[in-house]
């Protein structure tokens, strides 16, 4: 098979690595990729959102399967355009990707279909939004409706902070169009967990649970980021908990999307707060999470990831997944200044230090004159796997310590809260 992976982050490196291990692979491209994906396959210099050139490339190379990583091309209709051209593409249509693209759509959809989520209301008027926030009381959560690269969510500790967030979005329009509507939402307390489901033909296969670490610094301090590390599976999430997520969240989403004429194919990512009353959905993504995918792929590679995604793209799912009973952890190394800005062009040293059962997934990296330099906020995702979570974390940190990038940083507490339980 000839496969194309679209995107350029750690998620795409992990997908390319896992897909490339399939016996069915003849050729693998990544568009546009990064310095790491260049050793998993061949990079093609086409941006992830340049949909028409990607269709032309796939047609020209007779590509059998395209796997889309990021949300932007999904919302721009890449899957629809590939299908129009008779090409197989794994991911949701633009209409189905609205579950991620509009938080107001997702919340209304959940209300229509009885998916458990926090109380909320949607506003384009600041005075009404402020008044509803006051009626919920602090803490309270304010979210920009559209995509805002993880920065459009404010968990406000007091009403002042909530009102400032509402004004920043609706009055000062700091998030542009994405913030022209806001969702004001009940604050939920509990344990966060992410559940990915590979969906096709009205069915879903749930992947092991995972947990992101969204804040920039240790002990969940500092600004929200795209994700500073991940573990999979989450120790307390047992088969019964996953079964609840399947029946209370994934099943009604698939049925609801089909009933509304926008069936969901692709990866449904449910961000969940496990409250005293059970799972409640914080958000949906219509794609694999990053960095979660970097921790999930090592649990899936005993099976055939290429085969799984190829059959899903054609509307079928295998009867089950071949899951390894191991634990994985990912430590993200980020550039100085991330997430506000990022220093680019800094040399990365120590990449040749390899260990067994470890992958250094590249995110913001670029090859320049035989050197590998930083090219983005999140630079590398050091991923290790082992029979136990402490084993995986220990090895990931060992490798992270050997890598040198001036000014870069990583969290030293990934997965730590699960080690004392
Ligand atoms: P989201 O992008 O919607 O997942 O929000 C980003 C982060 O904000 C989540 O991972 C949670 O930690 C937090 N968050 C979002 N919504 C809520 C909520 N209703 N209650 C408590 N925390 C929330
Ligand atoms: N790590 C969170 C996300 O991919 O949206």
XYZ file of C-alpha atoms and ligand atoms in Angstrom:
449
model
C 0.000 0.000 0.000
C 0.962 3.591 -0.559
C 0.043 5.816 2.366
C 0.153 9.578 2.936
C 0.094 11.090 6.439
C -0.945 14.762 6.554
C 0.573 17.007 9.235
C 3.904 17.945 10.770
C 3.789 17.326 14.515
C 4.664 14.642 17.035
C 1.296 13.016 16.383
C 2.108 12.614 12.694
C 5.577 11.228 13.431
C 3.967 8.685 15.772
C 1.298 7.791 13.182
C 3.907 7.440 10.427
C 6.091 5.281 12.672
C 3.169 2.988 13.565
C 1.780 2.806 10.025
C 5.263 2.192 8.629
C 5.591 -0.991 10.684
C 2.785 -2.619 8.734
C 3.766 -5.406 6.401
C 1.407 -3.924 3.827
C 3.373 -0.693 3.416
C 5.179 -0.170 0.123
C 5.667 3.586 0.330
C 4.895 6.188 2.946
C 4.839 9.964 2.595
C 4.314 12.703 5.160
C 3.112 16.163 4.103
C 4.799 18.368 5.103
C 6.398 16.344 7.943
C 9.428 17.362 9.994
C 13.032 16.279 10.486
C 11.876 13.121 12.310
C 9.259 11.959 9.824
C 11.957 12.063 7.133
C 13.296 8.829 8.619
C 9.838 7.208 8.915
C 9.004 7.887 5.268
C 9.458 10.569 2.627
C 8.522 14.166 3.355
C 6.515 16.030 0.720
C 6.616 19.801 0.786
C 2.873 20.499 0.777
C 1.226 22.251 3.743
C -1.439 20.304 5.652
C -4.111 22.858 4.708
C -3.257 22.961 0.971
C -6.057 20.560 0.179
C -6.114 20.808 -3.632
C -2.345 20.144 -4.032
C -2.666 17.219 -1.605
C -5.479 15.725 -3.716
C -3.333 16.166 -6.843
C -0.355 14.512 -5.154
C -2.432 11.573 -3.904
C -3.989 11.089 -7.325
C -0.628 11.348 -9.092
C 1.054 8.809 -6.790
C -2.031 6.540 -6.708
C -2.088 6.686 -2.926
C -4.274 3.997 -1.326
C -4.838 5.692 2.028
C -4.434 9.203 3.401
C -4.469 9.722 7.179
C -5.130 13.281 8.359
C -3.593 14.418 11.657
C -4.586 18.028 12.410
C -8.024 19.620 12.722
C -7.574 22.528 10.281
C -7.632 20.456 7.065
C -10.499 18.323 8.433
C -12.609 21.427 9.027
C -11.595 22.695 5.595
C -13.156 19.553 4.100
C -10.083 17.519 3.139
C -11.942 14.225 3.575
C -14.824 15.450 1.408
C -12.402 16.578 -1.345
C -10.503 13.262 -1.277
C -13.767 11.323 -1.461
C -14.944 13.494 -4.374
C -11.737 12.489 -6.138
C -12.374 8.809 -5.402
C -9.507 8.618 -2.894
C -9.586 6.874 0.469
C -9.001 9.273 3.363
C -9.220 8.502 7.098
C -11.001 11.215 9.078
C -14.400 12.910 9.441
C -16.087 15.046 6.800
C -16.189 18.797 7.441
C -19.784 18.464 8.660
C -18.839 15.755 11.167
C -15.690 17.628 12.266
C -17.942 20.412 13.610
C -17.962 18.383 16.838
C -14.502 19.883 17.273
C -14.806 23.057 15.187
C -17.654 24.614 17.148
C -17.989 24.205 20.888
C -21.531 25.621 20.669
C -22.442 22.974 18.075
C -20.891 20.234 20.217
C -22.715 21.340 23.371
C -26.082 21.680 21.602
C -25.538 18.295 19.960
C -24.840 16.711 23.360
C -28.005 18.262 24.754
C -30.056 16.933 21.805
C -28.682 13.419 22.207
C -28.410 13.041 25.957
C -24.605 12.945 26.160
C -23.546 13.880 29.713
C -21.838 17.300 29.875
C -21.805 20.348 32.146
C -24.659 22.907 32.225
C -24.052 25.676 29.703
C -25.455 28.398 27.514
C -24.143 30.052 24.332
C -23.943 33.830 23.795
C -22.951 36.497 21.312
C -23.995 39.241 23.695
C -21.525 40.105 26.479
C -24.063 41.437 29.013
C -26.151 38.267 28.803
C -23.047 36.068 29.017
C -21.873 37.940 32.125
C -25.257 37.590 33.740
C -25.379 33.827 33.073
C -21.833 33.434 34.450
C -22.943 35.219 37.629
C -25.956 32.914 37.901
C -23.705 29.819 37.686
C -21.295 31.300 40.225
C -17.495 30.878 40.361
C -15.526 28.940 39.438
C -16.990 29.014 35.948
C -15.623 28.232 32.483
C -15.666 30.543 29.443
C -14.893 29.080 26.016
C -14.489 30.668 22.601
C -16.789 28.841 20.180
C -14.248 28.238 17.416
C -10.710 26.904 17.156
C -8.231 28.909 19.204
C -5.237 26.545 19.436
C -6.055 25.510 22.997
C -6.042 29.130 24.189
C -9.769 29.841 23.981
C -10.698 28.185 27.285
C -10.630 30.167 30.537
C -11.321 28.381 33.805
C -12.203 31.472 35.860
C -11.671 31.295 39.622
C -13.900 34.291 40.282
C -16.597 36.227 38.473
C -14.239 39.112 37.655
C -11.979 36.777 35.731
C -14.978 35.279 33.930
C -16.228 38.731 32.957
C -12.782 39.739 31.683
C -12.670 36.566 29.560
C -16.143 37.246 28.157
C -15.163 40.826 27.302
C -11.860 39.746 25.751
C -13.746 37.402 23.429
C -16.998 39.221 22.670
C -16.057 42.903 23.048
C -12.324 43.137 22.305
C -12.583 40.220 19.820
C -9.183 38.970 20.855
C -9.822 35.580 19.251
C -11.326 37.062 16.084
C -14.136 35.064 14.517
C -13.461 32.056 16.822
C -14.487 34.196 19.806
C -17.518 35.901 18.291
C -19.651 33.400 20.205
C -18.856 32.047 23.639
C -19.980 29.074 25.661
C -20.308 29.735 29.391
C -20.132 26.446 31.221
C -20.487 24.918 34.637
C -17.146 24.116 36.310
C -16.776 20.352 36.668
C -14.674 18.698 39.313
C -13.067 15.309 38.959
C -10.315 13.382 37.181
C -9.608 14.173 33.536
C -9.182 11.403 31.011
C -9.092 11.246 27.228
C -10.751 8.448 25.313
C -10.056 7.938 21.620
C -12.380 5.856 19.459
C -11.690 4.761 15.884
C -15.111 5.046 14.243
C -16.537 3.771 10.956
C -19.790 2.408 9.624
C -21.650 3.298 12.813
C -19.263 1.267 14.975
C -16.394 2.253 17.253
C -13.273 0.642 18.656
C -12.074 2.335 21.840
C -8.344 2.765 22.276
C -6.772 2.604 25.740
C -7.414 5.660 27.924
C -4.834 8.423 28.016
C -4.106 11.603 29.882
C -2.632 14.839 28.612
C -0.853 17.456 30.750
C -2.097 20.772 29.399
C -0.397 23.325 31.641
C 3.113 24.468 30.783
C 4.779 23.876 34.157
C 4.951 21.318 36.954
C 2.009 20.888 39.333
C -0.375 22.131 36.624
C 0.858 25.686 36.877
C 1.344 28.183 34.061
C -0.533 28.776 30.827
C -2.457 26.156 28.879
C -0.524 24.572 26.026
C -1.198 22.056 23.271
C -0.020 19.407 25.749
C 3.279 18.896 27.618
C 3.163 15.148 28.092
C 0.937 12.105 28.165
C 0.520 8.682 29.626
C -1.511 5.705 28.404
C -3.374 3.905 29.753
C -4.566 5.849 32.820
C -4.214 3.405 35.743
C -7.646 3.941 37.331
C -9.598 3.651 34.075
C -10.649 0.002 34.032
C -12.731 -1.927 31.512
C -15.960 -0.968 33.294
C -15.107 2.751 33.084
C -14.294 2.472 29.378
C -17.547 0.589 28.818
C -19.417 3.492 30.428
C -17.711 5.973 28.111
C -18.641 3.759 25.190
C -22.320 3.462 26.099
C -22.890 6.962 27.532
C -20.732 9.022 25.159
C -19.432 7.284 22.035
C -22.596 5.306 21.177
C -25.009 8.283 21.410
C -22.576 10.470 19.442
C -22.366 7.970 16.581
C -26.136 7.407 16.574
C -26.842 11.140 16.820
C -24.440 12.079 14.026
C -25.917 9.400 11.762
C -29.480 10.509 12.595
C -28.578 14.094 11.695
C -27.228 13.026 8.304
C -23.557 13.604 9.166
C -22.229 10.152 10.092
C -18.877 10.261 11.892
C -15.920 8.350 10.460
C -12.454 8.861 11.891
C -11.078 9.367 15.374
C -13.520 10.655 17.957
C -11.578 12.023 20.893
C -13.665 12.634 23.997
C -12.077 14.842 26.651
C -13.806 13.698 29.811
C -14.091 14.866 33.389
C -14.891 11.877 35.593
C -17.141 13.496 38.176
C -18.864 12.011 41.233
C -21.823 11.416 38.888
C -19.705 9.662 36.264
C -18.184 10.786 32.951
C -19.032 14.226 31.571
C -17.691 15.514 28.270
C -15.466 18.617 28.355
C -14.801 18.686 24.631
C -14.640 16.624 21.493
C -11.833 16.506 19.006
C -12.375 14.971 15.599
C -8.846 13.568 15.323
C -6.050 11.926 17.275
C -4.763 14.005 20.210
C -1.235 15.297 20.380
C 0.762 14.256 22.451
C -1.669 11.436 23.437
C -1.129 9.655 20.096
C 2.577 9.407 20.834
C 1.738 7.336 23.923
C -1.090 5.395 22.252
C 0.761 4.126 19.176
C 3.230 1.979 21.162
C 0.204 0.174 22.638
C -1.214 -0.525 19.156
C 1.825 -1.550 17.134
C 1.495 -5.265 17.908
C -1.512 -5.042 15.615
C -1.550 -3.430 12.191
C -2.338 0.290 12.499
C -2.258 0.769 8.735
C -4.793 -2.003 8.242
C -7.008 -0.589 11.003
C -7.115 2.920 9.535
C -7.437 1.656 5.945
C -10.443 -0.470 6.780
C -11.997 2.342 8.836
C -11.559 4.742 5.905
C -13.514 2.313 3.750
C -16.318 2.065 6.305
C -15.366 -1.162 8.077
C -13.775 -1.975 11.394
C -12.063 -5.173 12.457
C -13.794 -7.077 15.273
C -11.278 -6.007 17.863
C -7.902 -4.399 18.463
C -4.680 -6.133 19.285
C -3.556 -4.192 22.354
C -0.239 -4.677 24.091
C -0.443 -4.878 27.855
C 2.210 -2.240 28.359
C 2.282 1.349 29.565
C 3.611 4.314 27.632
C 4.640 7.820 28.586
C 5.567 10.883 26.525
C 7.611 13.847 27.761
C 7.323 16.918 25.538
C 10.412 19.113 25.248
C 9.328 22.666 24.406
C 11.220 25.683 23.113
C 12.069 28.627 25.305
C 9.075 30.971 25.328
C 6.421 28.325 24.596
C 3.424 28.709 24.540
C 3.465 32.511 24.059
C 6.157 32.391 21.396
C 8.995 30.060 20.573
C 12.638 30.504 19.788
C 13.385 28.744 16.480
C 16.634 27.651 14.860
C 18.271 26.336 18.056
C 20.433 23.255 17.549
C 19.180 19.982 19.067
C 21.939 17.762 20.441
C 21.837 14.273 21.920
C 19.373 12.799 19.435
C 21.614 9.817 18.683
C 21.306 8.443 22.229
C 18.926 5.551 21.561
C 17.388 3.180 24.076
C 15.267 0.070 23.647
C 11.484 0.584 23.686
C 11.867 4.328 23.233
C 11.030 6.658 20.350
C 11.990 10.287 20.061
C 9.054 11.678 18.103
C 9.773 14.970 16.399
C 7.319 17.884 16.422
C 8.842 21.322 15.720
C 12.126 20.275 14.114
C 13.876 21.020 10.840
C 17.029 19.705 9.189
C 19.435 22.484 8.173
C 22.873 21.711 6.696
C 23.074 18.315 8.363
C 22.006 19.654 11.756
C 18.593 19.358 13.360
C 17.227 22.600 14.780
C 14.047 23.715 16.544
C 11.203 24.991 14.385
C 8.253 25.322 16.721
C 6.942 25.434 20.283
C 6.775 21.745 21.000
C 10.042 20.303 19.706
C 10.207 16.613 20.657
C 8.033 14.007 22.361
C 10.224 11.499 24.171
C 8.144 8.341 24.331
C 9.004 5.135 26.161
C 7.057 1.999 26.949
C 7.471 -0.729 29.539
C 5.383 -3.270 31.455
C 4.681 -0.623 34.122
C 4.061 3.132 34.127
C 7.046 3.877 36.417
C 9.220 1.859 34.031
C 8.018 3.849 31.015
C 8.391 7.197 32.793
C 11.857 6.324 34.065
C 13.157 5.512 30.599
C 11.471 8.525 28.953
C 13.090 10.877 31.475
C 16.464 9.171 31.059
C 16.390 9.933 27.335
C 14.956 13.453 27.840
C 17.880 14.303 30.124
C 20.387 13.432 27.412
C 18.923 15.847 24.900
C 20.253 19.401 24.864
C 18.461 22.380 23.395
C 19.473 25.786 24.765
C 16.658 27.314 26.816
C 14.242 24.427 26.248
C 12.207 22.944 29.081
C 10.002 20.004 29.971
C 7.759 19.077 32.870
C 9.316 16.821 35.471
C 5.990 15.512 36.816
C 4.367 13.732 33.872
C 2.257 10.859 35.233
C 3.467 11.529 38.751
C 0.038 11.800 40.319
C -0.564 8.171 39.384
C 2.608 6.881 40.976
C 1.518 7.400 44.557
C -1.953 5.922 44.139
P -11.074 22.031 26.512
O -10.231 22.624 25.413
O -12.530 22.310 26.376
O -10.755 20.587 26.786
O -10.580 22.762 27.844
C -9.214 22.810 28.212
C -9.070 22.429 29.665
O -9.846 23.290 30.488
C -9.596 21.037 29.970
O -8.646 20.060 29.724
C -9.932 21.156 31.438
O -8.782 21.001 32.246
C -10.404 22.574 31.558
N -11.879 22.622 31.464
C -12.626 22.786 30.352
N -13.932 22.772 30.634
C -14.039 22.610 31.961
C -15.146 22.493 32.869
N -16.411 22.595 32.471
N -14.861 22.308 34.179
C -13.586 22.225 34.621
N -12.516 22.317 33.808
C -12.720 22.505 32.502
N -3.685 17.154 23.528
C -4.946 17.725 23.279
C -5.319 17.772 21.876
O -4.748 17.135 21.025
O -6.264 18.479 21.568
